[in-house]
mmCIF file of C-alpha atoms in Angstrom:
data_model
loop_
_atom_site.group_PDB
_atom_site.id
_atom_site.type_symbol
_atom_site.label_atom_id
_atom_site.label_comp_id
_atom_site.label_asym_id
_atom_site.label_seq_id
_atom_site.Cartn_x
_atom_site.Cartn_y
_atom_site.Cartn_z
ATOM 1 C CA MET J 15 -101.400 1.896 -42.043
ATOM 2 C CA PHE J 16 -98.898 3.928 -43.952
ATOM 3 C CA ARG J 17 -96.016 6.454 -43.583
ATOM 4 C CA LEU J 18 -95.445 9.600 -45.580
ATOM 5 C CA LYS J 19 -92.174 11.628 -45.712
ATOM 6 C CA SER J 20 -91.705 15.317 -46.126
ATOM 7 C CA ILE J 21 -95.296 16.339 -47.101
ATOM 8 C CA LEU J 22 -98.187 17.797 -45.496
ATOM 9 C CA VAL J 23 -100.719 15.321 -44.135
ATOM 10 C CA LEU J 24 -104.280 16.358 -43.215
ATOM 11 C CA LEU J 25 -106.324 13.253 -42.647
ATOM 12 C CA ILE J 26 -109.640 13.260 -40.865
ATOM 13 C CA PHE J 27 -112.449 10.829 -40.345
ATOM 14 C CA SER J 28 -110.508 7.688 -39.331
ATOM 15 C CA ALA J 29 -110.248 6.184 -35.808
ATOM 16 C CA VAL J 30 -106.302 6.310 -35.939
ATOM 17 C CA THR J 31 -104.250 8.499 -38.291
ATOM 18 C CA PHE J 32 -100.683 8.279 -39.170
ATOM 19 C CA ALA J 33 -98.415 11.137 -40.430
ATOM 20 C CA GLN J 34 -94.987 10.569 -41.301
ATOM 21 C CA ASP J 35 -93.502 8.796 -38.171
ATOM 22 C CA PHE J 36 -96.323 9.372 -35.609
ATOM 23 C CA GLU J 37 -99.749 8.134 -34.815
ATOM 24 C CA VAL J 38 -102.767 9.876 -33.271
ATOM 25 C CA SER J 39 -106.051 8.466 -32.000
ATOM 26 C CA PRO J 40 -108.801 9.215 -31.920
ATOM 27 C CA VAL J 41 -109.180 11.975 -34.650
ATOM 28 C CA LEU J 42 -112.894 12.640 -33.783
ATOM 29 C CA MET J 43 -113.925 13.606 -30.258
ATOM 30 C CA SER J 44 -117.423 14.250 -28.910
ATOM 31 C CA PHE J 45 -118.254 15.903 -25.677
ATOM 32 C CA ASN J 46 -121.756 16.151 -24.282
ATOM 33 C CA ALA J 47 -121.121 18.230 -21.105
ATOM 34 C CA GLU J 48 -124.024 20.126 -19.646
ATOM 35 C CA PRO J 49 -123.480 23.714 -18.865
ATOM 36 C CA GLY J 50 -121.377 24.181 -15.874
ATOM 37 C CA GLU J 51 -120.056 20.632 -16.251
ATOM 38 C CA ILE J 52 -116.377 19.490 -16.947
ATOM 39 C CA GLN J 53 -115.414 16.394 -19.091
ATOM 40 C CA THR J 54 -112.089 14.939 -19.922
ATOM 41 C CA GLN J 55 -111.121 12.786 -22.953
ATOM 42 C CA LYS J 56 -107.668 11.215 -23.766
ATOM 43 C CA ILE J 57 -105.673 11.718 -26.966
ATOM 44 C CA ASN J 58 -103.134 8.967 -27.672
ATOM 45 C CA LEU J 59 -99.820 9.763 -29.488
ATOM 46 C CA ILE J 60 -97.102 7.269 -30.498
ATOM 47 C CA ASN J 61 -93.578 8.223 -31.817
ATOM 48 C CA HIS J 62 -92.687 5.590 -34.580
ATOM 49 C CA SER J 63 -89.407 7.397 -35.527
ATOM 50 C CA ALA J 64 -85.923 6.416 -34.577
ATOM 51 C CA ARG J 65 -85.124 9.485 -32.464
ATOM 52 C CA PRO J 66 -86.709 11.364 -29.560
ATOM 53 C CA GLN J 67 -89.345 13.800 -30.828
ATOM 54 C CA LYS J 68 -91.284 16.629 -29.252
ATOM 55 C CA TYR J 69 -95.044 17.266 -30.395
ATOM 56 C CA LEU J 70 -96.998 20.408 -30.105
ATOM 57 C CA LEU J 71 -100.736 20.507 -29.877
ATOM 58 C CA LYS J 72 -102.615 23.665 -30.965
ATOM 59 C CA LEU J 73 -106.308 24.638 -30.754
ATOM 60 C CA SER J 74 -108.076 26.388 -33.617
ATOM 61 C CA ASP J 75 -111.476 26.909 -35.045
ATOM 62 C CA TYR J 76 -112.833 26.082 -38.469
ATOM 63 C CA ASP J 77 -115.738 27.070 -40.718
ATOM 64 C CA VAL J 78 -117.560 24.831 -43.166
ATOM 65 C CA ASP J 79 -118.697 25.843 -46.648
ATOM 66 C CA LYS J 80 -121.715 24.656 -48.715
ATOM 67 C CA ASN J 81 -119.816 21.795 -50.191
ATOM 68 C CA GLY J 82 -118.585 20.521 -46.615
ATOM 69 C CA ASN J 83 -114.990 21.810 -47.062
ATOM 70 C CA LYS J 84 -113.524 22.870 -43.656
ATOM 71 C CA LYS J 85 -111.372 25.965 -43.472
ATOM 72 C CA PRO J 86 -109.360 26.925 -40.517
ATOM 73 C CA VAL J 87 -110.196 30.345 -38.929
ATOM 74 C CA PRO J 88 -108.285 32.156 -36.199
ATOM 75 C CA LEU J 89 -109.109 31.099 -32.565
ATOM 76 C CA GLY J 90 -112.326 32.600 -31.331
ATOM 77 C CA LYS J 91 -113.433 34.057 -34.664
ATOM 78 C CA SER J 92 -115.940 31.304 -35.267
ATOM 79 C CA PRO J 93 -119.509 32.049 -33.769
ATOM 80 C CA ARG J 94 -119.616 28.345 -32.766
ATOM 81 C CA SER J 95 -116.177 28.244 -31.245
ATOM 82 C CA CYS J 96 -115.596 26.335 -27.997
ATOM 83 C CA ALA J 97 -111.737 26.048 -28.381
ATOM 84 C CA GLN J 98 -111.668 28.618 -25.423
ATOM 85 C CA TRP J 99 -113.320 26.039 -23.284
ATOM 86 C CA ILE J 100 -110.643 23.366 -24.013
ATOM 87 C CA THR J 101 -107.530 22.827 -22.035
ATOM 88 C CA LEU J 102 -104.779 20.509 -23.203
ATOM 89 C CA ASN J 103 -102.648 18.754 -20.722
ATOM 90 C CA PRO J 104 -99.790 18.805 -21.733
ATOM 91 C CA SER J 105 -99.785 20.859 -24.960
ATOM 92 C CA LEU J 106 -96.170 19.970 -25.567
ATOM 93 C CA ILE J 107 -94.855 16.408 -25.144
ATOM 94 C CA GLU J 108 -91.687 14.641 -25.910
ATOM 95 C CA LEU J 109 -91.557 10.918 -26.719
ATOM 96 C CA ASN J 110 -88.668 8.404 -27.208
ATOM 97 C CA PRO J 111 -88.543 6.194 -30.176
ATOM 98 C CA ASN J 112 -91.674 3.768 -30.147
ATOM 99 C CA GLN J 113 -92.938 5.420 -26.964
ATOM 100 C CA SER J 114 -96.587 6.350 -26.479
ATOM 101 C CA GLY J 115 -97.969 9.106 -24.576
ATOM 102 C CA THR J 116 -101.548 10.412 -23.465
ATOM 103 C CA ILE J 117 -102.798 14.082 -23.478
ATOM 104 C CA GLU J 118 -105.874 15.111 -21.765
ATOM 105 C CA ALA J 119 -108.444 17.349 -23.489
ATOM 106 C CA ILE J 120 -110.482 18.947 -20.753
ATOM 107 C CA ILE J 121 -113.624 20.970 -21.709
ATOM 108 C CA THR J 122 -115.133 23.343 -18.940
ATOM 109 C CA VAL J 123 -118.564 24.443 -20.426
ATOM 110 C CA PRO J 124 -119.723 27.717 -18.922
ATOM 111 C CA LYS J 125 -123.117 28.094 -17.335
ATOM 112 C CA GLU J 126 -124.457 29.853 -20.505
ATOM 113 C CA GLY J 127 -122.939 26.993 -22.826
ATOM 114 C CA TYR J 128 -126.054 25.806 -24.524
ATOM 115 C CA GLY J 129 -126.112 24.626 -28.184
ATOM 116 C CA ALA J 130 -123.664 22.775 -30.318
ATOM 117 C CA ARG J 131 -120.103 24.031 -30.808
ATOM 118 C CA TRP J 132 -116.902 22.722 -32.415
ATOM 119 C CA GLY J 133 -113.122 23.184 -33.068
ATOM 120 C CA MET J 134 -109.897 21.457 -34.017
ATOM 121 C CA ILE J 135 -106.686 20.329 -32.508
ATOM 122 C CA THR J 136 -103.523 20.166 -34.724
ATOM 123 C CA VAL J 137 -100.844 17.754 -33.697
ATOM 124 C CA GLU J 138 -97.361 18.409 -35.255
ATOM 125 C CA PRO J 139 -93.660 17.691 -34.514
ATOM 126 C CA VAL J 140 -91.541 20.403 -33.322
ATOM 127 C CA GLU J 141 -88.402 20.753 -35.638
ATOM 128 C CA GLU J 142 -85.600 22.272 -33.795
ATOM 129 C CA LYS J 143 -83.149 23.792 -36.408
ATOM 130 C CA THR J 144 -79.768 25.253 -36.097
ATOM 131 C CA ALA J 145 -79.221 28.775 -37.433
ATOM 132 C CA PHE J 146 -77.447 27.374 -40.493
ATOM 133 C CA GLU J 147 -80.318 24.905 -41.165
ATOM 134 C CA ALA J 148 -82.918 27.696 -40.680
ATOM 135 C CA ASP J 149 -81.209 29.996 -43.325
ATOM 136 C CA LYS J 150 -80.840 27.240 -45.604
ATOM 137 C CA ASN J 151 -84.543 26.446 -45.433
ATOM 138 C CA LEU J 152 -85.386 30.035 -46.138
ATOM 139 C CA VAL J 153 -83.343 30.018 -49.191
ATOM 140 C CA SER J 154 -84.692 26.698 -50.448
ATOM 141 C CA GLY J 155 -88.424 27.412 -49.706
ATOM 142 C CA VAL J 156 -91.006 26.808 -47.104
ATOM 143 C CA LEU J 157 -90.440 24.056 -44.720
ATOM 144 C CA VAL J 158 -93.533 21.741 -44.815
ATOM 145 C CA VAL J 159 -94.251 20.096 -41.472
ATOM 146 C CA PRO J 160 -96.503 17.012 -41.320
ATOM 147 C CA ARG J 161 -99.487 17.284 -38.964
ATOM 148 C CA ILE J 162 -102.582 15.582 -37.945
ATOM 149 C CA VAL J 163 -105.955 17.239 -37.287
ATOM 150 C CA ILE J 164 -108.431 16.132 -34.467
ATOM 151 C CA LEU J 165 -111.980 17.466 -34.802
ATOM 152 C CA PHE J 166 -113.998 17.812 -31.757
ATOM 153 C CA LYS J 167 -117.555 18.891 -30.953
ATOM 154 C CA GLN J 168 -119.517 19.789 -27.896
ATOM 155 C CA SER J 169 -123.300 19.555 -27.393
ATOM 156 C CA PRO J 170 -125.201 19.012 -24.075
ATOM 157 C CA LYS J 171 -126.832 15.658 -23.624
ATOM 158 C CA THR J 172 -130.169 17.760 -23.071
ATOM 159 C CA ASN J 173 -129.860 19.416 -26.405
ATOM 160 C CA ARG J 174 -132.389 17.760 -28.598
ATOM 161 C CA ASN J 175 -132.927 20.503 -31.029
ATOM 162 C CA TYR J 176 -132.595 18.478 -34.364
ATOM 163 C CA LYS J 177 -134.252 20.054 -37.376
ATOM 164 C CA ALA J 178 -133.396 20.058 -41.092
ATOM 165 C CA SER J 179 -135.082 20.488 -44.431
ATOM 166 C CA LEU J 180 -134.458 19.659 -48.098
ATOM 167 C CA THR J 181 -134.870 22.283 -50.794
ATOM 168 C CA ASP J 182 -133.837 23.361 -54.318
ATOM 169 C CA LEU J 183 -133.633 20.126 -56.053
ATOM 170 C CA LYS J 184 -132.448 20.712 -59.658
ATOM 171 C CA GLU J 185 -130.479 18.985 -62.421
ATOM 172 C CA VAL J 186 -127.008 19.838 -63.166
ATOM 173 C CA THR J 187 -126.107 17.259 -65.874
ATOM 174 C CA LYS J 188 -123.286 18.286 -68.111
ATOM 175 C CA LYS J 189 -122.660 17.361 -71.768
ATOM 176 C CA GLY J 190 -120.689 14.068 -71.772
ATOM 177 C CA ASP J 191 -121.665 12.969 -68.255
ATOM 178 C CA LEU J 192 -122.299 9.261 -67.800
ATOM 179 C CA PHE J 193 -125.143 9.872 -65.263
ATOM 180 C CA ARG J 194 -127.784 12.324 -64.788
ATOM 181 C CA SER J 195 -126.665 14.711 -61.858
ATOM 182 C CA PHE J 196 -128.897 16.479 -59.456
ATOM 183 C CA GLU J 197 -128.216 18.840 -56.555
ATOM 184 C CA VAL J 198 -130.309 19.391 -53.440
ATOM 185 C CA THR J 199 -129.759 21.658 -50.492
ATOM 186 C CA ILE J 200 -129.911 20.426 -46.903
ATOM 187 C CA ASN J 201 -130.646 23.266 -44.474
ATOM 188 C CA ASN J 202 -129.759 22.491 -40.937
ATOM 189 C CA THR J 203 -132.043 24.986 -38.885
ATOM 190 C CA GLY J 204 -131.578 23.078 -35.579
ATOM 191 C CA ASP J 205 -128.904 23.405 -32.946
ATOM 192 C CA ASN J 206 -126.997 20.126 -33.466
ATOM 193 C CA ILE J 207 -124.539 18.592 -36.059
ATOM 194 C CA ILE J 208 -126.645 16.098 -38.054
ATOM 195 C CA ASP J 209 -125.432 13.058 -40.091
ATOM 196 C CA ALA J 210 -127.916 12.770 -42.871
ATOM 197 C CA SER J 211 -128.521 10.036 -45.465
ATOM 198 C CA VAL J 212 -130.046 11.474 -48.649
ATOM 199 C CA HIS J 213 -131.149 9.295 -51.707
ATOM 200 C CA LEU J 214 -133.130 9.640 -54.907
ATOM 201 C CA ALA J 215 -136.455 7.861 -55.565
ATOM 202 C CA LEU J 216 -137.776 7.862 -59.127
ATOM 203 C CA ALA J 217 -141.452 6.966 -59.714
ATOM 204 C CA ASN J 218 -143.020 6.378 -63.227
ATOM 205 C CA MET J 219 -146.208 8.404 -63.060
ATOM 206 C CA GLU J 220 -148.000 6.109 -65.555
ATOM 207 C CA THR J 221 -146.967 2.654 -64.191
ATOM 208 C CA ALA J 222 -146.586 3.755 -60.452
ATOM 209 C CA ILE J 223 -143.310 1.782 -60.506
ATOM 210 C CA GLU J 224 -140.720 3.391 -58.139
ATOM 211 C CA GLU J 225 -137.131 2.819 -57.913
ATOM 212 C CA LYS J 226 -134.789 3.933 -55.245
ATOM 213 C CA PHE J 227 -131.034 4.769 -55.503
ATOM 214 C CA ASN J 228 -128.015 4.460 -53.347
ATOM 215 C CA PRO J 229 -127.772 6.963 -50.459
ATOM 216 C CA VAL J 230 -125.191 9.593 -49.947
ATOM 217 C CA LYS J 231 -124.238 10.243 -46.301
ATOM 218 C CA VAL J 232 -123.221 13.769 -45.397
ATOM 219 C CA THR J 233 -122.583 15.779 -42.132
ATOM 220 C CA VAL J 234 -124.368 19.162 -41.908
ATOM 221 C CA TYR J 235 -123.602 21.708 -39.152
ATOM 222 C CA PRO J 236 -126.151 24.075 -37.526
ATOM 223 C CA ASP J 237 -126.764 27.270 -39.476
ATOM 224 C CA GLN J 238 -125.396 25.595 -42.683
ATOM 225 C CA ALA J 239 -126.895 24.982 -46.088
ATOM 226 C CA ARG J 240 -125.064 21.992 -47.571
ATOM 227 C CA VAL J 241 -125.358 21.248 -51.278
ATOM 228 C CA VAL J 242 -125.335 17.542 -52.007
ATOM 229 C CA LYS J 243 -124.945 15.976 -55.469
ATOM 230 C CA LEU J 244 -126.847 12.784 -56.469
ATOM 231 C CA GLN J 245 -127.032 10.750 -59.527
ATOM 232 C CA LEU J 246 -129.372 8.642 -61.765
ATOM 233 C CA PRO J 247 -128.503 6.413 -64.688
ATOM 234 C CA LYS J 248 -129.256 8.013 -67.991
ATOM 235 C CA SER J 249 -131.360 5.098 -69.139
ATOM 236 C CA THR J 250 -134.431 5.779 -67.141
ATOM 237 C CA GLY J 251 -136.767 5.086 -70.103
ATOM 238 C CA ALA J 252 -139.464 7.203 -71.623
ATOM 239 C CA GLY J 253 -142.463 8.653 -69.760
ATOM 240 C CA LYS J 254 -143.295 11.066 -67.114
ATOM 241 C CA PHE J 255 -141.509 10.723 -63.746
ATOM 242 C CA ALA J 256 -141.590 12.159 -60.306
ATOM 243 C CA LEU J 257 -138.066 12.477 -58.838
ATOM 244 C CA ALA J 258 -137.826 12.839 -55.102
ATOM 245 C CA ALA J 259 -134.830 13.593 -52.881
ATOM 246 C CA ILE J 260 -135.476 12.101 -49.512
ATOM 247 C CA MET J 261 -133.454 12.587 -46.328
ATOM 248 C CA ASP J 262 -133.140 10.708 -43.124
ATOM 249 C CA TYR J 263 -131.115 12.194 -40.328
ATOM 250 C CA GLY J 264 -132.338 10.074 -37.359
ATOM 251 C CA HIS J 265 -133.082 11.285 -33.845
ATOM 252 C CA ARG J 266 -136.728 10.176 -34.291
ATOM 253 C CA GLN J 267 -137.333 12.977 -36.763
ATOM 254 C CA PRO J 268 -139.647 12.591 -39.733
ATOM 255 C CA LEU J 269 -138.180 12.016 -43.272
ATOM 256 C CA GLU J 270 -137.734 15.118 -45.171
ATOM 257 C CA GLY J 271 -138.187 15.284 -48.967
ATOM 258 C CA THR J 272 -138.707 17.529 -52.202
ATOM 259 C CA GLN J 273 -139.459 16.615 -55.728
ATOM 260 C CA ILE J 274 -139.363 17.710 -59.323
ATOM 261 C CA LEU J 275 -141.072 16.381 -62.342
ATOM 262 C CA LEU J 276 -139.130 14.752 -65.308
ATOM 263 C CA GLU J 277 -140.443 14.490 -68.792
ATOM 264 C CA ALA J 278 -138.032 13.454 -71.611
ATOM 265 C CA LYS J 279 -135.153 16.021 -71.121
ATOM 266 C CA SER J 280 -137.104 18.723 -69.565
ATOM 267 C CA VAL J 281 -137.396 19.550 -65.841
ATOM 268 C CA SER J 282 -140.057 21.557 -64.116
ATOM 269 C CA ILE J 283 -140.576 22.217 -60.408
ATOM 270 C CA HIS J 284 -143.571 20.246 -58.873
ATOM 271 C CA ILE J 285 -145.554 22.366 -56.585
#
């Protein structure tokens, strides 16, 4: 738990999030409504400040780049948007000091609403300024308002289209790196968001001794190619090795993998 003053706070991926003097939970919401169905989830908000405060909740969309960074985009501009299906009740709420409140997030899925979709809700305090204060802020610079982001996703319970593959395993070690670094691309060709676990396995081709390394966990969205960085200790010993990247993304799907050959410092693709 912590408090931050006068800076922008954008914290995702925790059950409860604090920004300045207010608290929001949850910050990840999953809907699984079937086409034509309505579902409701609750957002909890607590005012920890010493004065009454209004809070505004706004819907928006976001895109995800190959490194997993989320970038807000205008409402309705994402091909996987479902923000227009969401109603916030209320979208503006006022709370007294140490008072908590509940907002309903209601999703109404249209009859043609198959497949995975997603969006975000921003929660921020409403700062009511006098004309003098507003002019002063314009002179001194941009007023930074703390906010908390809630990510939500929707996929029907009957949507079992999970499909992903691994490609383009390559070494990207730079001079001075303490580890040997590799990149591999996860291609989500299904219709659901997946939580994948990817690890490296190094097999000595002469002794058949194999060693596995700690997995990296990543979230990959449909239609996305996500680049993941993996590492090996530099002291792997001499010899010829087969290096494999292996992915497990659950949902009773088979493991996916790709590999390259390593010999001394050279790398060649294994076909």
